[in-house]
mmCIF file of C-alpha atoms in Angstrom:
data_model
loop_
_atom_site.group_PDB
_atom_site.id
_atom_site.type_symbol
_atom_site.label_atom_id
_atom_site.label_comp_id
_atom_site.label_asym_id
_atom_site.label_seq_id
_atom_site.Cartn_x
_atom_site.Cartn_y
_atom_site.Cartn_z
ATOM 1 C CA MET A 1 34.180 174.163 14.869
ATOM 2 C CA THR A 2 37.304 172.412 13.100
ATOM 3 C CA LEU A 3 36.869 175.124 11.076
ATOM 4 C CA ALA A 4 37.966 177.937 13.246
ATOM 5 C CA VAL A 5 40.588 176.563 15.221
ATOM 6 C CA VAL A 6 42.269 175.235 11.491
ATOM 7 C CA TRP A 7 42.369 178.626 11.132
ATOM 8 C CA PHE A 8 43.431 179.583 14.806
ATOM 9 C CA VAL A 9 46.729 177.660 14.527
ATOM 10 C CA VAL A 10 47.303 178.550 10.607
ATOM 11 C CA LEU A 11 47.042 181.843 12.037
ATOM 12 C CA VAL A 12 48.994 182.288 14.495
ATOM 13 C CA THR A 13 52.465 179.485 13.314
ATOM 14 C CA THR A 14 52.166 182.203 10.081
ATOM 15 C CA VAL A 15 52.257 185.241 12.308
ATOM 16 C CA VAL A 16 55.250 183.833 14.506
ATOM 17 C CA GLY A 17 56.704 182.517 11.444
ATOM 18 C CA VAL A 18 56.396 185.178 9.166
ATOM 19 C CA GLY A 19 57.989 187.655 11.909
ATOM 20 C CA LEU A 20 60.652 185.890 13.012
ATOM 21 C CA GLY A 21 61.917 184.718 8.870
ATOM 22 C CA THR A 22 60.853 180.937 9.425
ATOM 23 C CA LEU A 23 58.363 181.562 6.781
ATOM 24 C CA SER A 24 58.433 183.609 4.088
ATOM 25 C CA LEU A 25 55.378 185.667 3.217
ATOM 26 C CA ALA A 26 55.638 185.541 -0.482
ATOM 27 C CA ARG A 27 54.612 181.782 0.112
ATOM 28 C CA MET A 28 51.983 182.386 2.560
ATOM 29 C CA ILE A 29 50.036 185.089 1.017
ATOM 30 C CA PRO A 30 48.918 182.949 -1.737
ATOM 31 C CA ALA A 31 48.282 179.610 1.097
ATOM 32 C CA LEU A 32 45.906 181.881 3.016
ATOM 33 C CA LEU A 33 44.093 182.025 -0.518
ATOM 34 C CA GLY A 34 43.943 178.157 -0.801
ATOM 35 C CA LEU A 35 42.793 178.272 3.203
ATOM 36 C CA VAL A 36 39.724 180.337 1.605
ATOM 37 C CA VAL A 37 38.836 177.754 -1.250
ATOM 38 C CA PHE A 38 39.774 174.840 1.517
ATOM 39 C CA SER A 39 36.712 176.615 4.064
ATOM 40 C CA TRP A 40 34.163 176.846 1.041
ATOM 41 C CA LEU A 41 34.341 173.494 0.179
ATOM 42 C CA PHE A 42 34.634 172.993 4.094
ATOM 43 C CA LEU A 43 31.823 174.074 4.776
ATOM 44 C CA ARG A 44 30.385 172.585 1.732
ATOM 45 C CA ILE A 45 30.931 169.116 2.747
ATOM 46 C CA THR A 46 29.457 169.391 6.611
ATOM 47 C CA ARG A 47 26.107 170.748 4.554
ATOM 48 C CA ALA A 48 25.755 167.749 2.879
ATOM 49 C CA LEU A 49 27.146 165.345 6.117
ATOM 50 C CA LEU A 50 24.618 166.844 7.914
ATOM 51 C CA ASN A 51 21.893 166.191 4.721
ATOM 52 C CA ARG A 52 22.777 162.489 4.848
ATOM 53 C CA SER A 53 25.092 162.464 1.983
ATOM 54 C CA TYR A 54 28.339 162.053 0.921
ATOM 55 C CA PRO A 55 30.284 164.683 -1.863
ATOM 56 C CA THR A 56 32.796 162.310 -2.725
ATOM 57 C CA ARG A 57 34.455 165.453 -5.595
ATOM 58 C CA GLU A 58 34.577 168.316 -2.882
ATOM 59 C CA ILE A 59 36.052 165.529 -0.214
ATOM 60 C CA VAL A 60 38.565 164.537 -3.012
ATOM 61 C CA LEU A 61 39.219 168.629 -3.763
ATOM 62 C CA ALA A 62 39.361 169.522 -0.408
ATOM 63 C CA GLY A 63 41.919 166.995 0.280
ATOM 64 C CA ILE A 64 44.120 167.579 -2.193
ATOM 65 C CA LEU A 65 44.109 171.244 -1.460
ATOM 66 C CA ALA A 66 44.420 170.017 2.452
ATOM 67 C CA PHE A 67 47.232 168.429 1.652
ATOM 68 C CA ALA A 68 49.597 170.992 -0.439
ATOM 69 C CA LEU A 69 49.124 173.881 1.775
ATOM 70 C CA ALA A 70 50.970 171.306 4.608
ATOM 71 C CA VAL A 71 53.255 171.997 2.311
ATOM 72 C CA LEU A 72 53.474 175.171 0.935
ATOM 73 C CA GLY A 73 52.886 176.441 4.753
ATOM 74 C CA GLY A 74 55.567 174.310 6.149
ATOM 75 C CA GLY A 75 54.586 171.289 7.624
ATOM 76 C CA SER A 76 54.351 172.852 11.121
ATOM 77 C CA PRO A 77 52.415 170.464 13.104
ATOM 78 C CA THR A 78 50.691 173.025 15.036
ATOM 79 C CA GLY A 79 50.170 174.973 12.392
ATOM 80 C CA TRP A 80 49.559 174.569 8.711
ATOM 81 C CA GLY A 81 50.285 170.374 9.410
ATOM 82 C CA PHE A 82 47.191 170.910 10.603
ATOM 83 C CA VAL A 83 45.038 172.002 8.120
ATOM 84 C CA PRO A 84 44.777 168.201 6.575
ATOM 85 C CA LEU A 85 43.658 166.578 10.620
ATOM 86 C CA GLY A 86 40.782 169.493 10.074
ATOM 87 C CA TRP A 87 40.430 167.561 6.744
ATOM 88 C CA LEU A 88 40.604 164.298 8.214
ATOM 89 C CA SER A 89 37.577 165.182 10.187
ATOM 90 C CA VAL A 90 35.003 165.537 7.998
ATOM 91 C CA ALA A 91 36.010 163.294 5.226
ATOM 92 C CA ALA A 92 35.861 160.810 7.537
ATOM 93 C CA VAL A 93 32.203 161.476 9.100
ATOM 94 C CA GLY A 94 30.486 159.217 5.931
ATOM 95 C CA LEU A 95 32.670 156.356 5.882
ATOM 96 C CA SER A 96 32.508 153.148 7.055
ATOM 97 C CA ARG A 97 33.935 152.465 10.403
ATOM 98 C CA ARG A 98 37.261 150.088 8.259
ATOM 99 C CA ASN A 99 37.458 152.486 6.040
ATOM 100 C CA ALA A 100 37.556 155.408 7.722
ATOM 101 C CA VAL A 101 40.289 153.763 10.336
ATOM 102 C CA LEU A 102 42.201 153.452 7.023
ATOM 103 C CA LEU A 103 41.725 157.250 5.587
ATOM 104 C CA SER A 104 42.268 158.647 9.371
ATOM 105 C CA ALA A 105 46.131 156.461 9.393
ATOM 106 C CA GLY A 106 46.854 157.184 6.061
ATOM 107 C CA THR A 107 46.489 161.133 6.721
ATOM 108 C CA ALA A 108 48.229 160.479 9.635
ATOM 109 C CA LEU A 109 51.669 159.517 8.104
ATOM 110 C CA VAL A 110 51.624 161.607 5.320
ATOM 111 C CA THR A 111 50.796 164.815 7.782
ATOM 112 C CA SER A 112 53.890 163.341 9.840
ATOM 113 C CA LEU A 113 56.196 162.505 6.467
ATOM 114 C CA ILE A 114 55.511 166.253 5.536
ATOM 115 C CA VAL A 115 56.545 167.521 8.677
ATOM 116 C CA SER A 116 59.298 165.030 9.092
ATOM 117 C CA VAL A 117 60.681 166.185 5.379
ATOM 118 C CA GLY A 118 60.336 169.793 7.141
ATOM 119 C CA ILE A 119 62.490 169.300 9.863
ATOM 120 C CA LEU A 120 65.069 166.908 8.361
ATOM 121 C CA SER A 121 65.464 169.585 5.585
ATOM 122 C CA GLY A 122 66.169 171.867 8.220
ATOM 123 C CA GLN A 123 62.825 174.104 8.369
ATOM 124 C CA ASP A 124 61.442 173.252 11.569
ATOM 125 C CA PRO A 125 63.427 176.057 14.337
ATOM 126 C CA GLU A 126 62.404 173.848 17.199
ATOM 127 C CA GLU A 127 66.305 171.855 18.554
ATOM 128 C CA GLY A 128 66.695 168.731 20.350
ATOM 129 C CA SER A 129 67.041 165.244 18.419
ATOM 130 C CA ALA A 130 65.012 165.222 15.211
ATOM 131 C CA ALA A 131 64.325 161.377 15.459
ATOM 132 C CA GLY A 132 62.993 162.226 18.793
ATOM 133 C CA ALA A 133 60.687 164.768 16.998
ATOM 134 C CA VAL A 134 59.902 162.325 14.227
ATOM 135 C CA VAL A 135 58.785 160.213 16.943
ATOM 136 C CA GLY A 136 56.795 163.242 18.039
ATOM 137 C CA VAL A 137 55.479 164.227 15.107
ATOM 138 C CA LEU A 138 53.875 160.440 14.244
ATOM 139 C CA LEU A 139 52.561 159.980 17.403
ATOM 140 C CA TYR A 140 50.930 163.557 18.286
ATOM 141 C CA ASN A 141 48.839 162.651 14.001
ATOM 142 C CA LEU A 142 48.006 159.425 14.805
ATOM 143 C CA LEU A 143 46.523 160.846 18.386
ATOM 144 C CA MET A 144 44.881 164.099 16.389
ATOM 145 C CA ALA A 145 43.356 161.245 13.509
ATOM 146 C CA ALA A 146 41.996 159.274 15.940
ATOM 147 C CA ALA A 147 40.295 161.764 17.764
ATOM 148 C CA LEU A 148 39.254 164.501 14.933
ATOM 149 C CA PRO A 149 36.669 161.905 13.260
ATOM 150 C CA TRP A 150 35.289 160.114 15.648
ATOM 151 C CA ALA A 151 34.077 163.356 17.123
ATOM 152 C CA ASN A 152 32.665 164.678 14.165
ATOM 153 C CA ARG A 153 31.058 161.538 13.563
ATOM 154 C CA LEU A 154 29.724 161.990 17.356
ATOM 155 C CA TRP A 155 28.096 165.910 16.450
ATOM 156 C CA VAL A 156 26.695 164.521 13.482
ATOM 157 C CA TRP A 157 24.633 161.603 15.078
ATOM 158 C CA ILE A 158 23.020 164.143 17.573
ATOM 159 C CA TRP A 159 22.634 166.352 14.538
ATOM 160 C CA GLN A 160 19.996 163.499 12.968
ATOM 161 C CA LEU A 161 18.442 162.240 16.245
ATOM 162 C CA ALA A 162 17.601 165.980 17.239
ATOM 163 C CA GLU A 163 15.881 166.017 13.201
ATOM 164 C CA GLN A 164 14.280 163.982 14.237
ATOM 165 C CA ALA A 165 12.972 164.193 17.413
ATOM 166 C CA ASN A 166 11.718 166.948 15.089
ATOM 167 C CA ALA A 167 10.221 165.406 12.581
ATOM 168 C CA GLY A 168 7.885 162.999 15.337
ATOM 169 C CA LYS A 169 6.917 166.522 17.256
ATOM 170 C CA GLU A 170 5.832 167.611 13.711
ATOM 171 C CA ALA A 171 4.294 164.127 12.761
ATOM 172 C CA GLN A 172 2.835 163.979 16.067
ATOM 173 C CA SER A 173 0.696 167.435 15.305
ATOM 174 C CA ARG A 174 -0.388 166.668 11.816
ATOM 175 C CA LEU A 175 -2.083 163.061 13.619
ATOM 176 C CA ALA A 176 -3.936 165.895 16.022
ATOM 177 C CA VAL A 177 -4.925 167.106 13.377
ATOM 178 C CA ALA A 178 -5.857 164.194 11.517
ATOM 179 C CA GLU A 179 -7.780 162.812 14.183
ATOM 180 C CA GLU A 180 -9.517 166.153 14.847
ATOM 181 C CA ARG A 181 -11.222 166.255 12.137
ATOM 182 C CA LEU A 182 -12.238 162.814 11.906
ATOM 183 C CA ARG A 183 -14.022 163.671 15.202
ATOM 184 C CA PHE A 184 -15.537 166.661 13.590
ATOM 185 C CA ALA A 185 -16.533 164.347 10.732
ATOM 186 C CA ARG A 186 -17.685 161.428 12.810
ATOM 187 C CA ASP A 187 -20.244 164.247 15.038
ATOM 188 C CA LEU A 188 -21.831 166.025 12.407
ATOM 189 C CA HIS A 189 -22.573 162.218 10.872
ATOM 190 C CA ASP A 190 -23.755 161.016 13.775
ATOM 191 C CA LEU A 191 -25.871 164.212 14.400
ATOM 192 C CA VAL A 192 -27.144 165.706 11.406
ATOM 193 C CA GLY A 193 -26.987 162.649 8.978
ATOM 194 C CA HIS A 194 -29.840 160.976 10.502
ATOM 195 C CA GLN A 195 -32.071 164.866 10.096
ATOM 196 C CA LEU A 196 -30.892 164.828 6.387
ATOM 197 C CA SER A 197 -31.694 161.531 5.825
ATOM 198 C CA ALA A 198 -35.086 161.888 7.504
ATOM 199 C CA ILE A 199 -35.725 165.232 5.074
ATOM 200 C CA ALA A 200 -34.946 163.507 1.781
ATOM 201 C CA VAL A 201 -37.446 160.673 3.281
ATOM 202 C CA LYS A 202 -40.448 162.727 3.293
ATOM 203 C CA SER A 203 -39.964 164.923 0.945
ATOM 204 C CA GLU A 204 -40.243 162.264 -1.480
ATOM 205 C CA LEU A 205 -43.135 160.900 0.454
ATOM 206 C CA ALA A 206 -44.470 165.033 0.512
ATOM 207 C CA VAL A 207 -44.778 165.179 -3.356
ATOM 208 C CA ARG A 208 -46.791 161.694 -3.644
ATOM 209 C CA LEU A 209 -49.005 163.136 -1.549
ATOM 210 C CA VAL A 210 -49.768 165.936 -4.132
ATOM 211 C CA ALA A 211 -52.999 165.100 -4.450
ATOM 212 C CA ASP A 212 -53.681 164.493 -0.581
ATOM 213 C CA PRO A 213 -52.723 168.663 0.379
ATOM 214 C CA ASP A 214 -53.107 167.754 4.499
ATOM 215 C CA ALA A 215 -51.071 164.786 4.561
ATOM 216 C CA ALA A 216 -48.473 166.550 2.602
ATOM 217 C CA ALA A 217 -48.946 169.700 4.452
ATOM 218 C CA ALA A 218 -48.424 167.332 7.407
ATOM 219 C CA GLU A 219 -44.925 165.806 6.404
ATOM 220 C CA MET A 220 -43.777 168.997 5.005
ATOM 221 C CA ALA A 221 -44.291 170.383 8.520
ATOM 222 C CA GLU A 222 -42.270 167.243 9.951
ATOM 223 C CA VAL A 223 -40.126 168.342 7.698
ATOM 224 C CA ARG A 224 -39.697 171.771 8.647
ATOM 225 C CA ALA A 225 -38.874 170.542 12.631
ATOM 226 C CA LEU A 226 -36.896 167.297 11.398
ATOM 227 C CA ALA A 227 -34.648 170.893 9.590
ATOM 228 C CA ARG A 228 -34.732 173.274 12.470
ATOM 229 C CA LYS A 229 -33.817 170.017 15.088
ATOM 230 C CA ALA A 230 -29.985 169.175 11.748
ATOM 231 C CA LEU A 231 -29.815 172.863 12.493
ATOM 232 C CA ARG A 232 -29.723 172.985 16.072
ATOM 233 C CA GLU A 233 -27.710 170.642 16.256
ATOM 234 C CA LEU A 234 -25.561 171.227 13.845
ATOM 235 C CA ARG A 235 -24.824 174.598 16.155
ATOM 236 C CA GLU A 236 -24.674 172.709 19.231
ATOM 237 C CA ALA A 237 -21.393 170.363 17.207
ATOM 238 C CA VAL A 238 -20.207 173.844 15.623
ATOM 239 C CA ARG A 239 -19.278 175.472 19.506
ATOM 240 C CA GLY A 240 -18.891 172.469 21.171
ATOM 241 C CA TYR A 241 -15.944 172.926 18.541
ATOM 242 C CA ARG A 242 -14.816 175.940 19.177
ATOM 243 C CA GLU A 243 -15.087 175.742 22.224
ATOM 244 C CA LEU A 244 -12.782 173.544 23.619
ATOM 245 C CA ASP A 245 -13.424 170.858 26.161
ATOM 246 C CA LEU A 246 -11.018 171.159 29.296
ATOM 247 C CA VAL A 247 -10.790 167.155 30.912
ATOM 248 C CA ALA A 248 -10.193 166.588 27.432
ATOM 249 C CA GLU A 249 -7.136 168.741 26.065
ATOM 250 C CA LEU A 250 -5.649 167.776 29.523
ATOM 251 C CA GLY A 251 -5.794 164.146 28.012
ATOM 252 C CA SER A 252 -4.507 165.477 24.155
ATOM 253 C CA VAL A 253 -1.655 167.669 25.712
ATOM 254 C CA ARG A 254 -0.255 164.990 28.186
ATOM 255 C CA ALA A 255 0.054 162.136 25.023
ATOM 256 C CA VAL A 256 1.806 164.490 23.015
ATOM 257 C CA LEU A 257 3.989 165.790 26.210
ATOM 258 C CA GLU A 258 5.075 162.214 26.808
ATOM 259 C CA ALA A 259 5.686 161.542 23.048
ATOM 260 C CA ALA A 260 7.655 163.839 22.270
ATOM 261 C CA GLY A 261 9.607 163.053 25.526
ATOM 262 C CA VAL A 262 8.050 165.791 28.554
ATOM 263 C CA ASP A 263 7.903 164.302 31.639
ATOM 264 C CA CYS A 264 3.798 165.693 32.108
ATOM 265 C CA ARG A 265 2.494 166.173 35.618
ATOM 266 C CA LEU A 266 -0.823 166.805 36.086
ATOM 267 C CA HIS A 267 -2.229 168.469 39.434
ATOM 268 C CA LEU A 268 -6.268 168.776 39.150
ATOM 269 C CA PRO A 269 -8.906 169.142 41.802
ATOM 270 C CA HIS A 270 -11.303 166.283 42.644
ATOM 271 C CA ARG A 271 -14.609 168.327 41.167
ATOM 272 C CA ASP A 272 -15.025 170.050 37.648
ATOM 273 C CA VAL A 273 -13.816 173.224 36.986
ATOM 274 C CA PRO A 274 -16.743 175.472 36.414
ATOM 275 C CA ALA A 275 -18.669 175.853 32.968
ATOM 276 C CA GLU A 276 -17.410 179.806 32.551
ATOM 277 C CA VAL A 277 -13.672 179.195 33.271
ATOM 278 C CA ALA A 278 -12.963 175.346 31.578
ATOM 279 C CA PRO A 279 -12.908 177.121 28.102
ATOM 280 C CA VAL A 280 -10.800 179.539 28.965
ATOM 281 C CA PHE A 281 -7.996 177.292 30.583
ATOM 282 C CA ALA A 282 -8.283 174.313 28.066
ATOM 283 C CA TRP A 283 -7.733 177.351 25.453
ATOM 284 C CA VAL A 284 -4.078 178.024 28.124
ATOM 285 C CA ILE A 285 -3.159 174.733 27.858
ATOM 286 C CA ARG A 286 -3.201 174.077 24.383
ATOM 287 C CA GLU A 287 -1.285 177.525 23.717
ATOM 288 C CA ALA A 288 1.678 176.581 27.021
ATOM 289 C CA VAL A 289 2.354 173.487 26.220
ATOM 290 C CA THR A 290 2.979 174.396 21.943
ATOM 291 C CA ASN A 291 4.870 177.196 23.259
ATOM 292 C CA VAL A 292 7.060 174.192 25.428
ATOM 293 C CA LEU A 293 6.738 171.369 22.386
ATOM 294 C CA ARG A 294 8.721 174.121 20.316
ATOM 295 C CA HIS A 295 10.072 176.883 22.865
ATOM 296 C CA SER A 296 11.493 175.190 25.164
ATOM 297 C CA THR A 297 14.412 172.302 25.787
ATOM 298 C CA ALA A 298 11.991 171.239 28.547
ATOM 299 C CA SER A 299 12.435 167.619 30.366
ATOM 300 C CA VAL A 300 9.886 168.269 32.841
ATOM 301 C CA CYS A 301 6.358 170.258 32.912
ATOM 302 C CA ASP A 302 3.631 170.424 35.595
ATOM 303 C CA ILE A 303 0.278 171.712 34.947
ATOM 304 C CA THR A 304 -1.665 172.395 37.855
ATOM 305 C CA VAL A 305 -5.866 173.317 38.661
ATOM 306 C CA ARG A 306 -7.344 174.816 41.580
ATOM 307 C CA PHE A 307 -9.855 176.880 42.123
ATOM 308 C CA ASN A 308 -12.686 178.267 44.875
ATOM 309 C CA ASP A 309 -15.435 179.906 45.687
ATOM 310 C CA GLU A 310 -13.772 183.008 44.034
ATOM 311 C CA GLU A 311 -11.322 182.273 41.352
ATOM 312 C CA ALA A 312 -9.676 179.570 39.088
ATOM 313 C CA VAL A 313 -6.172 179.023 38.908
ATOM 314 C CA LEU A 314 -4.518 177.083 35.739
ATOM 315 C CA GLU A 315 -0.258 177.345 35.781
ATOM 316 C CA VAL A 316 1.400 175.207 33.656
ATOM 317 C CA ARG A 317 5.281 175.195 34.555
ATOM 318 C CA ASN A 318 8.714 173.976 32.905
ATOM 319 C CA ASP A 319 12.132 173.496 33.918
ATOM 320 C CA GLY A 320 13.488 174.092 30.113
ATOM 321 C CA VAL A 321 13.602 178.330 30.380
ATOM 322 C CA THR A 322 13.687 179.741 26.654
ATOM 323 C CA ARG A 323 16.285 182.533 25.269
ATOM 324 C CA LYS A 324 13.323 184.104 23.892
ATOM 325 C CA PRO A 325 11.352 187.233 25.619
ATOM 326 C CA VAL A 326 8.154 186.137 26.581
ATOM 327 C CA GLU A 327 7.142 189.025 23.937
ATOM 328 C CA ASP A 328 9.019 186.482 21.183
ATOM 329 C CA LEU A 329 6.565 183.682 21.319
ATOM 330 C CA GLY A 330 4.695 184.563 18.894
ATOM 331 C CA SER A 331 0.864 186.019 19.093
ATOM 332 C CA GLY A 332 -0.807 183.020 21.018
ATOM 333 C CA LEU A 333 -0.175 184.930 24.380
ATOM 334 C CA THR A 334 -1.352 187.681 22.796
ATOM 335 C CA GLY A 335 -4.619 185.894 21.899
ATOM 336 C CA LEU A 336 -4.900 184.280 25.713
ATOM 337 C CA THR A 337 -4.707 187.654 27.311
ATOM 338 C CA GLU A 338 -7.254 188.803 25.402
ATOM 339 C CA ARG A 339 -9.418 185.694 26.156
ATOM 340 C CA LEU A 340 -8.946 185.920 29.684
ATOM 341 C CA ASP A 341 -9.906 190.088 29.939
ATOM 342 C CA ALA A 342 -13.279 188.476 28.268
ATOM 343 C CA VAL A 343 -14.227 186.520 31.647
ATOM 344 C CA GLY A 344 -12.330 189.346 34.130
ATOM 345 C CA GLY A 345 -9.554 186.872 33.975
ATOM 346 C CA THR A 346 -4.869 188.026 33.828
ATOM 347 C CA LEU A 347 -1.817 186.139 32.120
ATOM 348 C CA THR A 348 1.543 186.201 33.614
ATOM 349 C CA ALA A 349 4.575 184.312 31.877
ATOM 350 C CA HIS A 350 8.111 184.181 33.289
ATOM 351 C CA PRO A 351 11.097 182.251 33.992
ATOM 352 C CA ASN A 352 11.575 182.236 37.664
ATOM 353 C CA GLY A 353 14.390 182.386 37.987
ATOM 354 C CA SER A 354 15.379 178.628 38.810
ATOM 355 C CA GLY A 355 15.490 177.535 35.292
ATOM 356 C CA GLN A 356 11.631 177.055 35.331
ATOM 357 C CA PHE A 357 9.029 179.029 32.899
ATOM 358 C CA THR A 358 5.805 179.852 34.425
ATOM 359 C CA LEU A 359 2.843 180.640 32.632
ATOM 360 C CA ARG A 360 -0.041 181.606 35.156
ATOM 361 C CA ALA A 361 -4.285 182.060 34.214
ATOM 362 C CA VAL A 362 -6.396 183.436 37.088
ATOM 363 C CA ALA A 363 -9.735 183.456 36.083
ATOM 364 C CA PRO A 364 -12.735 184.742 38.513
ATOM 365 C CA ILE A 365 -15.895 182.081 39.129
ATOM 366 C CA LEU A 366 -19.105 184.333 39.173
ATOM 367 C CA ALA A 367 -20.916 183.788 41.847
ATOM 368 C CA ARG A 368 -23.964 181.345 41.509
ATOM 369 C CA VAL A 369 -27.735 183.189 43.150
ATOM 370 C CA PRO A 370 -29.509 180.608 44.802
ATOM 371 C CA ALA A 371 -32.843 179.239 42.821
#
């Protein structure tokens, strides 16, 4: 933004000055070329500051070039004299408060001196008292030198806060993945580990009982039974891993949202959601909350689940409407639509027109035939 303002005031001053004959076109061409180089250095400095480094060499070169351009351009306070102030806006960002104040004061004084020389030498076309103009220029430069650096320091601080918040979301996601892996490993150990240990012991016993075929056959029959039981429990563990639990998922997404600074409000029925729709709703909630974290600026997220004898409804509403259309939110919504189609349900996702975005899933409840 500061660089755009520099270019705007410089171009306006140059066009007016050349038109009035107060600025030489021969001097303005190299000055504009120098401003292009200054802009390149300005962007390099900005990129380095956002990456938490202070590029001393680029800042020194840009400072020398800024003051040279102010002299070459005639030193108008609202024209080429603004270039050193633009340089100051980034040069003071990475300094301590004391050094930033000193640099601001020095820049204001040197810029005022350049402008004052132009006024006293008759290069400034404005009429009036030269002393009054010099004092006005000094006050103007002191004010700008006090405001611009601190405004940019505030923007850099906001940028760094946003980076930290994003890093926190990524860390939360990695933690959730790690916890899920530990849970799955624990389930496998608890469910299958005992049977596998028993199989190993009985296999060794069967080897020792080779001389007694009947006893060995009995042991191997137990090994076979244990192996089948282990395989059945392994399949149940994998099935439970693939089919999400709605209650557990609600607790998980609430923790993730609140860790990201989003107020999560759950509106749940007093009864358990029917088993035929609960796993599908769990997937919908996971994808919906993922989209809230990735694509919105929400501060509040409401999750509502309700059902009757015919259908169950899930709504996820947040107050951070994304600028992207629904089809640009990724392939997750397409996958959810397919899951709901498989159970005869529907999925809709759209902004409400009141700053909110709502994802709504509806699934039929199969009629239960009395036993």
